[in-house]
Every structure is written in C-alpha cells, then in structure tokens.
Amino acid sequence: MLALTDVLAAQEVIKGVADGTPLVPSYLSQKLGGDLWLKLEICQPMGAFKLRGAVNAMAHVPDGARGVTCCSTGNHGRAVAYAAAQKGLRAVICMSDLVPQAKIDGIRALGAEVHIHGRSQDEAQTHATQLARDDGLIDIPPFDDPHVIAGQGTIALEMLRARPDLDTLMIPLSGGGLAAGMAVAARAIKPDIRLIGVSMDRGAAMAASITAGRPVEVEEVASLADSLGGGIGLSNRFSFPLCRTLLDEVVLITEDEIYTAMQALYYEDRLVAEGACVVGIAALLAGKIAPSRQMGTVITGRNVDMAQFTRVVTGQDVRLGDVIVKGTPYDD
Ligand SMILES: *Cc1c(COP(=O)(O)O)cnc(C)c1O
C-alpha cells in the first residue's frame, strides 16, 4: 500500500524545505548501556517534524485547488499553515472555542486563517469537512494519509543514511503517521532493525487498537506528552495497518517516567523539547526496552508550554486535569 519508493519520492519533494535536521549523540548514552542518537526535529522551522508530511501533502494538492484546511490545535496545524504559506496557498485551520488564545495567535502568525467552530475537536473537524466540500479546500489529515506518512518516513531515511549501524528505532506514537512512515522506510532498508512505538499509558489509542485488531476509541486525558493525545480514527485506512504489521512492539510509559525523561533530556543534553519527544528515552531509563548497541529516537517537537516545562525541570508538581504528577528534583 505504501513502499520505500513513496518515501524516496517524498524526500525529493521536501528537499531544502523540511529536511536535513541534525542527528546527534546523546550524553545519556553512558547511562543507558548503548549509544543513543537523537534526531533533532526540533530544528524544523516551525519546531516539529510534521512539516515533512505537510510539505509533501501540499505538493500533491491538485492545481486549481482554492486552498487547504485541517483541524488541529497542535503541530499539524502549524505545519499546514507554514507549508501552505510557502506555496502561496490559502490555509484555514479549524479549532474549537476551547483552544487557548496563544495557540490561535501562533497559527495566525504563520499566515493562516483560524476558524473557531464548536465546542470540541469533533465539531471543528465537521467544519473542516464542510469547508472542503463547500469551498473546495483540500483537507489535509494529520496522520492517516499516504503523502503525510511518506513525508514523515523521510526521517528514517536520513537517520539510516547518517548511521547505517542503527539497530533500534524508538518512535513516539500517537496517530501513527510518524511510526508508519519511518517503519516503511526502515524495514525496507534494514529488514532486521528493531522498531518500537512508544506512547503514554493513558489514552494510547494505537496500542489499544493493535491489541484489539481493529481501530478502537480510548478516553483522551491530559498528559505531559500532549502531542501524543487523540484517537486514530475508527475508519483508519493507512497508519493503523502499517503500524500493526511493521512495528515489533509498542511500549507504554507513565507520566512519572515522562517527567523524569524530560528532566534527563534537559540536564544531560541541554534540550528543550515536548514531553512527546522523550518517551523513547523514558522507556530506556525505566528499563522497559532492553538497550542495544546503536539506538535512535526522534526528538519530535519543541512547541512545549514553557510554564509547564519550567515546573518539570525545577522539580515542581505538575497538574494534568485531575491528576498531579509529583515533583522530584533531577537526580543524575
Ligand atoms: C504529532 C506528533 C507526534 C506523533 O505523531 P503521529 O504521527 O501522530 O504518531 C509526536 N510528537 C510530536 C511533537 C507531534 O507533534
């Protein structure tokens, strides 16, 4: 359904716009019992890897289309806004009225229109679907789309070109566009590579769906890894079957483990990154993945709430909905 050739084609499309991020050795390597390499997607112009998929999808928008739309409060919305501006296309990002003003301003600053519609993500998506139908805008999905998946897969091409000896990839996993694309590429280049999806243990829709053998819904809860929240879509066509067949396993991480790993990435590697980025590191630190010689993970995005980030790295309690993650100072 999707093959290495699609990812290679995406690599040509995104060249010079959304590629070539650094792959750096982590200072955590000594602690972990193997070399750990960090793919710094925080260096993308809008701060997250989602630009790869958005730029590739944008290139396939048919000539004469009136513009693009999507429903996303997070990195996908930013990526679509940025990629559309690059192409001179109109972009309408749909959000519910629960979204904080800062996120709205962030997307507007990238040149997109923001439509506030309804009181939930679902209602905002309904509006995006309507815009697609009535105004001729192309709806760009966040993960369940072949062009988006192929774009994200280019990360694995770059990692394996720079370090052909990588033997394990730990991939932050939500809707599975990133994991599916990277797995398509990595499995084709290096069939015996170990591919591990990592999610938080509360609201892990892809993990639950793989266990059930079909897409299922899970309750969405607040998490330090907020970019990993949300479902995979009950009519998922691409990312679910690819993750199900290509990943060796999916590992689940607690909020406490994410908290500690955010501190570790900050104090050891001096990196400011979202909670979603550190789940691979968290799995290693917690002993949930056996270390190997040459491991790689993706530091997926840097669009973190700085007030919350500061609380984490200074060892204070963090409130997530009705749960409190107990603060602890970083202990190296
Ligand atoms: C979207 C996102 C992910 C997860 O990607 P999926 O393709 O939905 O699995 C991980 N990290 C960050 C920062 C993201 O924005």
Tab-separated table of C-alpha atoms and ligand atoms in Angstrom:
chain	number	residue	atom	x	y	z
A	1	MET	CA	0.000	0.000	0.000
A	2	LEU	CA	2.910	2.317	0.736
A	3	ALA	CA	6.507	1.478	-0.099
A	4	LEU	CA	10.057	2.764	0.148
A	5	THR	CA	9.651	4.370	-3.291
A	6	ASP	CA	6.930	6.656	-1.884
A	7	VAL	CA	9.253	7.798	0.897
A	8	LEU	CA	12.095	8.327	-1.587
A	9	ALA	CA	9.755	10.434	-3.721
A	10	ALA	CA	8.784	12.485	-0.653
A	11	GLN	CA	12.467	13.060	0.057
A	12	GLU	CA	12.813	14.826	-3.308
A	13	VAL	CA	9.689	16.910	-2.648
A	14	ILE	CA	10.716	18.210	0.789
A	15	LYS	CA	14.364	18.832	-0.125
A	16	GLY	CA	15.602	22.176	1.157
A	17	VAL	CA	12.327	22.947	2.935
A	18	ALA	CA	11.777	20.369	5.660
A	19	ASP	CA	14.801	18.050	5.650
A	20	GLY	CA	18.365	17.736	6.885
A	21	THR	CA	17.882	18.032	10.665
A	22	PRO	CA	20.891	17.040	12.805
A	23	LEU	CA	21.407	13.558	14.237
A	24	VAL	CA	23.459	13.964	17.413
A	25	PRO	CA	24.847	11.598	20.058
A	26	SER	CA	23.075	11.834	23.424
A	27	TYR	CA	25.003	12.429	26.620
A	28	LEU	CA	22.652	9.848	28.135
A	29	SER	CA	24.408	7.066	26.209
A	30	GLN	CA	26.770	6.049	29.049
A	31	LYS	CA	23.841	5.715	31.428
A	32	LEU	CA	21.800	3.625	29.032
A	33	GLY	CA	24.176	0.803	28.173
A	34	GLY	CA	24.316	1.595	24.460
A	35	ASP	CA	24.769	4.529	22.106
A	36	LEU	CA	21.690	6.719	21.757
A	37	TRP	CA	21.288	9.054	18.762
A	38	LEU	CA	18.816	11.926	18.766
A	39	LYS	CA	17.196	13.105	15.524
A	40	LEU	CA	16.533	16.773	16.228
A	41	GLU	CA	13.240	17.576	14.537
A	42	ILE	CA	13.012	20.477	16.980
A	43	CYS	CA	15.244	22.217	14.402
A	44	GLN	CA	12.439	22.295	11.819
A	45	PRO	CA	11.367	25.879	11.019
A	46	MET	CA	8.026	25.539	12.836
A	47	GLY	CA	9.502	23.371	15.549
A	48	ALA	CA	8.269	19.874	14.703
A	49	PHE	CA	8.666	17.007	12.219
A	50	LYS	CA	5.069	17.420	10.996
A	51	LEU	CA	6.376	19.876	8.414
A	52	ARG	CA	7.713	16.946	6.374
A	53	GLY	CA	4.293	15.361	5.917
A	54	ALA	CA	2.571	18.702	5.389
A	55	VAL	CA	5.038	19.829	2.704
A	56	ASN	CA	4.731	16.513	0.885
A	57	ALA	CA	0.925	16.582	1.063
A	58	MET	CA	0.900	20.213	-0.122
A	59	ALA	CA	2.879	19.236	-3.225
A	60	HIS	CA	0.069	16.849	-4.170
A	61	VAL	CA	-2.739	19.388	-3.794
A	62	PRO	CA	-4.258	19.499	-7.300
A	63	ASP	CA	-3.699	22.603	-9.422
A	64	GLY	CA	-6.656	24.929	-9.202
A	65	ALA	CA	-7.496	23.983	-5.603
A	66	ARG	CA	-8.715	27.014	-3.656
A	67	GLY	CA	-6.572	26.242	-0.625
A	68	VAL	CA	-6.195	23.757	2.220
A	69	THR	CA	-7.779	23.145	5.578
A	70	CYS	CA	-7.269	20.944	8.612
A	71	CYS	CA	-8.444	20.595	12.151
A	72	SER	CA	-5.547	20.737	14.605
A	73	THR	CA	-4.618	22.773	17.642
A	74	GLY	CA	-1.106	21.452	17.648
A	75	ASN	CA	1.902	20.850	15.446
A	76	HIS	CA	-0.092	19.629	12.443
A	77	GLY	CA	-1.984	22.920	12.295
A	78	ARG	CA	1.283	24.844	12.477
A	79	ALA	CA	2.858	22.654	9.812
A	80	VAL	CA	-0.059	23.030	7.397
A	81	ALA	CA	-0.056	26.799	7.949
A	82	TYR	CA	3.690	27.034	7.298
A	83	ALA	CA	3.691	24.716	4.277
A	84	ALA	CA	0.693	26.480	2.701
A	85	ALA	CA	2.366	29.880	3.095
A	86	GLN	CA	5.461	28.504	1.353
A	87	LYS	CA	3.299	27.503	-1.609
A	88	GLY	CA	1.208	30.667	-1.556
A	89	LEU	CA	-1.947	28.676	-0.812
A	90	ARG	CA	-4.797	29.825	1.419
A	91	ALA	CA	-4.936	27.797	4.661
A	92	VAL	CA	-7.880	27.619	7.052
A	93	ILE	CA	-7.118	25.915	10.362
A	94	CYS	CA	-10.263	24.863	12.254
A	95	MET	CA	-10.355	24.770	16.060
A	96	SER	CA	-12.940	24.554	18.802
A	97	ASP	CA	-13.552	27.502	21.123
A	98	LEU	CA	-11.733	25.668	23.931
A	99	VAL	CA	-8.351	26.404	22.350
A	100	PRO	CA	-6.189	28.956	24.218
A	101	GLN	CA	-5.568	32.299	22.501
A	102	ALA	CA	-1.790	31.721	22.374
A	103	LYS	CA	-2.261	28.756	20.021
A	104	ILE	CA	-4.614	30.752	17.799
A	105	ASP	CA	-2.114	33.622	17.633
A	106	GLY	CA	0.730	31.199	16.852
A	107	ILE	CA	-1.080	29.787	13.827
A	108	ARG	CA	-2.212	33.239	12.607
A	109	ALA	CA	1.401	34.421	12.827
A	110	LEU	CA	2.261	31.731	10.272
A	111	GLY	CA	-0.157	33.363	7.837
A	112	ALA	CA	-3.176	31.061	8.139
A	113	GLU	CA	-6.824	31.907	8.829
A	114	VAL	CA	-8.234	30.405	12.009
A	115	HIS	CA	-11.900	29.410	12.126
A	116	ILE	CA	-13.264	28.836	15.613
A	117	HIS	CA	-16.129	26.405	15.450
A	118	GLY	CA	-17.991	24.382	18.056
A	119	ARG	CA	-17.047	23.186	21.499
A	120	SER	CA	-14.994	20.102	20.647
A	121	GLN	CA	-12.363	18.815	18.270
A	122	ASP	CA	-15.085	16.762	16.556
A	123	GLU	CA	-17.202	19.826	15.830
A	124	ALA	CA	-14.152	21.659	14.498
A	125	GLN	CA	-13.411	18.693	12.226
A	126	THR	CA	-17.000	18.768	10.960
A	127	HIS	CA	-16.404	22.390	9.984
A	128	ALA	CA	-13.184	21.486	8.140
A	129	THR	CA	-15.029	18.733	6.274
A	130	GLN	CA	-17.725	21.268	5.324
A	131	LEU	CA	-15.112	23.756	4.064
A	132	ALA	CA	-13.607	21.000	1.963
A	133	ARG	CA	-16.987	20.173	0.447
A	134	ASP	CA	-18.464	23.667	0.022
A	135	ASP	CA	-15.416	25.880	-0.591
A	136	GLY	CA	-13.222	23.456	-2.487
A	137	LEU	CA	-10.470	23.415	0.125
A	138	ILE	CA	-8.362	20.266	0.418
A	139	ASP	CA	-8.494	18.699	3.904
A	140	ILE	CA	-5.025	17.552	4.961
A	141	PRO	CA	-5.271	14.808	7.603
A	142	PRO	CA	-2.730	14.766	10.466
A	143	PHE	CA	-1.585	11.150	10.088
A	144	ASP	CA	-3.900	8.859	8.089
A	145	ASP	CA	-2.818	9.947	4.640
A	146	PRO	CA	-0.280	8.331	2.285
A	147	HIS	CA	1.518	11.608	1.445
A	148	VAL	CA	1.732	12.629	5.090
A	149	ILE	CA	3.030	9.188	6.080
A	150	ALA	CA	5.605	9.172	3.258
A	151	GLY	CA	6.797	12.636	4.324
A	152	GLN	CA	7.333	11.571	7.935
A	153	GLY	CA	9.144	8.455	6.686
A	154	THR	CA	11.981	10.587	5.324
A	155	ILE	CA	13.234	10.895	8.920
A	156	ALA	CA	14.203	7.225	8.875
A	157	LEU	CA	15.987	7.653	5.507
A	158	GLU	CA	18.112	10.468	6.940
A	159	MET	CA	18.858	8.594	10.155
A	160	LEU	CA	19.943	5.398	8.411
A	161	ARG	CA	21.990	7.288	5.852
A	162	ALA	CA	23.881	9.080	8.609
A	163	ARG	CA	24.199	5.963	10.837
A	164	PRO	CA	23.684	2.734	8.880
A	165	ASP	CA	24.563	0.837	12.055
A	166	LEU	CA	21.438	1.921	13.945
A	167	ASP	CA	19.821	-1.308	15.200
A	168	THR	CA	16.829	0.042	17.170
A	169	LEU	CA	14.482	2.960	16.494
A	170	MET	CA	12.176	4.184	19.255
A	171	ILE	CA	9.366	6.201	17.700
A	172	PRO	CA	6.909	8.433	19.585
A	173	LEU	CA	3.482	7.067	18.634
A	174	SER	CA	0.087	8.744	18.502
A	175	GLY	CA	-1.955	8.562	15.277
A	176	GLY	CA	0.953	6.630	13.823
A	177	GLY	CA	1.839	8.719	10.769
A	178	LEU	CA	5.400	9.099	12.012
A	179	ALA	CA	5.810	5.457	13.052
A	180	ALA	CA	4.168	4.107	9.883
A	181	GLY	CA	6.332	6.206	7.561
A	182	MET	CA	9.563	5.520	9.413
A	183	ALA	CA	8.737	1.800	9.571
A	184	VAL	CA	8.018	1.575	5.836
A	185	ALA	CA	11.426	3.087	5.079
A	186	ALA	CA	13.489	1.429	7.816
A	187	ARG	CA	12.045	-2.076	7.298
A	188	ALA	CA	12.795	-1.863	3.565
A	189	ILE	CA	16.377	-0.664	4.065
A	190	LYS	CA	17.232	-2.843	7.038
A	191	PRO	CA	14.751	-5.710	7.498
A	192	ASP	CA	16.055	-6.841	10.895
A	193	ILE	CA	16.053	-3.401	12.554
A	194	ARG	CA	14.071	-3.263	15.832
A	195	LEU	CA	11.165	-0.814	15.564
A	196	ILE	CA	9.434	0.179	18.780
A	197	GLY	CA	6.474	2.544	19.035
A	198	VAL	CA	6.232	4.371	22.360
A	199	SER	CA	3.111	6.050	23.794
A	200	MET	CA	1.951	7.282	27.170
A	201	ASP	CA	-0.035	4.672	29.100
A	202	ARG	CA	-3.183	6.781	29.441
A	203	GLY	CA	-5.163	7.139	26.233
A	204	ALA	CA	-2.849	5.139	23.931
A	205	ALA	CA	-5.242	4.663	21.020
A	206	MET	CA	-2.835	2.898	18.620
A	207	ALA	CA	-1.672	0.427	21.272
A	208	ALA	CA	-5.279	-0.408	22.209
A	209	SER	CA	-6.204	-0.755	18.535
A	210	ILE	CA	-3.304	-3.099	17.764
A	211	THR	CA	-4.303	-5.249	20.742
A	212	ALA	CA	-7.945	-5.267	19.610
A	213	GLY	CA	-7.001	-5.984	15.985
A	214	ARG	CA	-9.082	-3.020	14.754
A	215	PRO	CA	-9.225	0.749	15.397
A	216	VAL	CA	-10.839	1.434	18.773
A	217	GLU	CA	-11.554	4.606	20.717
A	218	VAL	CA	-9.948	5.377	24.045
A	219	GLU	CA	-10.681	8.145	26.504
A	220	GLU	CA	-8.442	11.164	25.943
A	221	VAL	CA	-6.769	12.512	29.081
A	222	ALA	CA	-4.283	15.293	29.782
A	223	SER	CA	-0.635	14.214	29.522
A	224	LEU	CA	2.836	15.701	29.704
A	225	ALA	CA	3.105	14.211	26.205
A	226	ASP	CA	0.132	16.245	24.947
A	227	SER	CA	1.171	15.870	21.277
A	228	LEU	CA	0.570	12.118	21.644
A	229	GLY	CA	-3.098	12.519	22.615
A	230	GLY	CA	-6.129	11.819	20.428
A	231	GLY	CA	-7.568	8.842	18.602
A	232	ILE	CA	-6.503	7.080	15.409
A	233	GLY	CA	-9.914	7.357	13.688
A	234	LEU	CA	-12.365	4.450	13.569
A	235	SER	CA	-12.110	4.314	9.786
A	236	ASN	CA	-8.304	4.427	9.775
A	237	ARG	CA	-7.011	3.110	6.451
A	238	PHE	CA	-3.239	3.572	6.389
A	239	SER	CA	-1.393	4.282	9.629
A	240	PHE	CA	-3.111	1.527	11.630
A	241	PRO	CA	-2.429	-1.379	9.246
A	242	LEU	CA	1.152	-0.188	8.710
A	243	CYS	CA	1.923	0.184	12.430
A	244	ARG	CA	0.239	-3.124	13.165
A	245	THR	CA	2.290	-5.057	10.636
A	246	LEU	CA	5.638	-3.229	10.751
A	247	LEU	CA	6.288	-2.365	14.420
A	248	ASP	CA	7.914	-5.039	16.574
A	249	GLU	CA	6.223	-3.782	19.711
A	250	VAL	CA	4.530	-0.836	21.399
A	251	VAL	CA	5.741	0.207	24.843
A	252	LEU	CA	3.694	2.360	27.246
A	253	ILE	CA	5.146	4.981	29.584
A	254	THR	CA	3.751	6.575	32.766
A	255	GLU	CA	3.548	10.322	33.399
A	256	ASP	CA	6.218	9.994	36.125
A	257	GLU	CA	8.545	8.369	33.601
A	258	ILE	CA	7.893	11.138	31.059
A	259	TYR	CA	8.575	13.750	33.756
A	260	THR	CA	11.960	12.216	34.628
A	261	ALA	CA	12.929	11.796	30.983
A	262	MET	CA	12.117	15.466	30.225
A	263	GLN	CA	14.499	16.392	33.036
A	264	ALA	CA	17.141	13.984	31.703
A	265	LEU	CA	16.985	15.408	28.167
A	266	TYR	CA	17.217	18.928	29.559
A	267	TYR	CA	20.032	18.419	32.074
A	268	GLU	CA	22.117	15.876	30.124
A	269	ASP	CA	21.587	17.069	26.552
A	270	ARG	CA	20.534	20.670	27.313
A	271	LEU	CA	17.498	20.330	25.070
A	272	VAL	CA	14.111	21.986	25.466
A	273	ALA	CA	11.545	19.641	23.988
A	274	GLU	CA	7.948	18.496	24.343
A	275	GLY	CA	7.006	15.584	26.583
A	276	ALA	CA	6.102	13.619	23.453
A	277	CYS	CA	9.783	13.559	22.432
A	278	VAL	CA	11.151	11.784	25.459
A	279	VAL	CA	9.015	8.639	25.534
A	280	GLY	CA	11.814	6.589	23.941
A	281	ILE	CA	14.313	7.869	26.470
A	282	ALA	CA	11.755	7.237	29.235
A	283	ALA	CA	11.337	3.631	28.102
A	284	LEU	CA	15.098	3.082	28.262
A	285	LEU	CA	15.550	4.812	31.641
A	286	ALA	CA	12.642	2.795	33.088
A	287	GLY	CA	14.074	-0.489	31.789
A	288	LYS	CA	11.026	-1.106	29.578
A	289	ILE	CA	13.230	-1.529	26.485
A	290	ALA	CA	16.412	-3.580	26.572
A	291	PRO	CA	19.295	-1.402	25.370
A	292	SER	CA	21.152	-2.300	22.182
A	293	ARG	CA	24.374	-1.036	20.652
A	294	GLN	CA	23.104	1.713	18.386
A	295	MET	CA	19.720	3.166	19.259
A	296	GLY	CA	17.946	6.107	17.697
A	297	THR	CA	14.952	8.185	18.682
A	298	VAL	CA	13.213	11.251	17.276
A	299	ILE	CA	13.067	14.478	19.285
A	300	THR	CA	9.838	15.314	17.543
A	301	GLY	CA	8.968	18.881	18.554
A	302	ARG	CA	9.784	21.854	20.716
A	303	ASN	CA	6.399	23.577	20.981
A	304	VAL	CA	6.131	22.990	24.692
A	305	ASP	CA	4.219	25.089	27.215
A	306	MET	CA	7.183	26.869	28.824
A	307	ALA	CA	5.432	27.428	32.170
A	308	GLN	CA	4.837	23.694	32.468
A	309	PHE	CA	8.323	22.872	31.186
A	310	THR	CA	9.870	25.128	33.820
A	311	ARG	CA	7.915	23.340	36.548
A	312	VAL	CA	9.223	19.985	35.330
A	313	VAL	CA	12.888	20.930	35.132
A	314	THR	CA	12.768	22.678	38.505
A	315	GLY	CA	11.213	19.606	40.125
A	316	GLN	CA	7.789	21.012	40.952
A	317	ASP	CA	4.397	19.262	40.907
A	318	VAL	CA	2.501	19.439	37.609
A	319	ARG	CA	-1.294	19.292	37.443
A	320	LEU	CA	-2.765	17.447	34.451
A	321	GLY	CA	-6.555	17.621	34.597
A	322	ASP	CA	-7.466	15.794	37.793
A	323	VAL	CA	-4.066	14.105	38.148
A	324	ILE	CA	-0.981	15.565	39.820
A	325	VAL	CA	2.462	14.412	38.755
A	326	LYS	CA	4.514	14.623	41.939
A	327	GLY	CA	7.567	16.824	41.547
A	328	THR	CA	11.078	15.488	42.147
A	329	PRO	CA	14.409	17.202	41.550
A	330	TYR	CA	16.528	15.663	38.777
A	331	ASP	CA	18.854	13.086	40.209
A	332	ASP	CA	21.776	12.208	37.980
B	1	LIG	C1	2.194	14.517	16.018
B	1	LIG	C2	3.310	14.361	16.952
B	1	LIG	C3	3.759	13.079	17.371
B	1	LIG	C4	3.086	11.792	16.965
B	1	LIG	O1	2.973	11.617	15.582
B	1	LIG	P1	1.868	10.634	14.959
B	1	LIG	O2	2.131	10.617	13.514
B	1	LIG	O3	0.518	11.214	15.300
B	1	LIG	O4	2.025	9.300	15.614
B	1	LIG	C5	4.868	13.031	18.207
B	1	LIG	N1	5.492	14.158	18.643
B	1	LIG	C6	5.072	15.389	18.282
B	1	LIG	C7	5.809	16.568	18.805
B	1	LIG	C8	3.989	15.532	17.418
B	1	LIG	O5	3.585	16.763	17.070
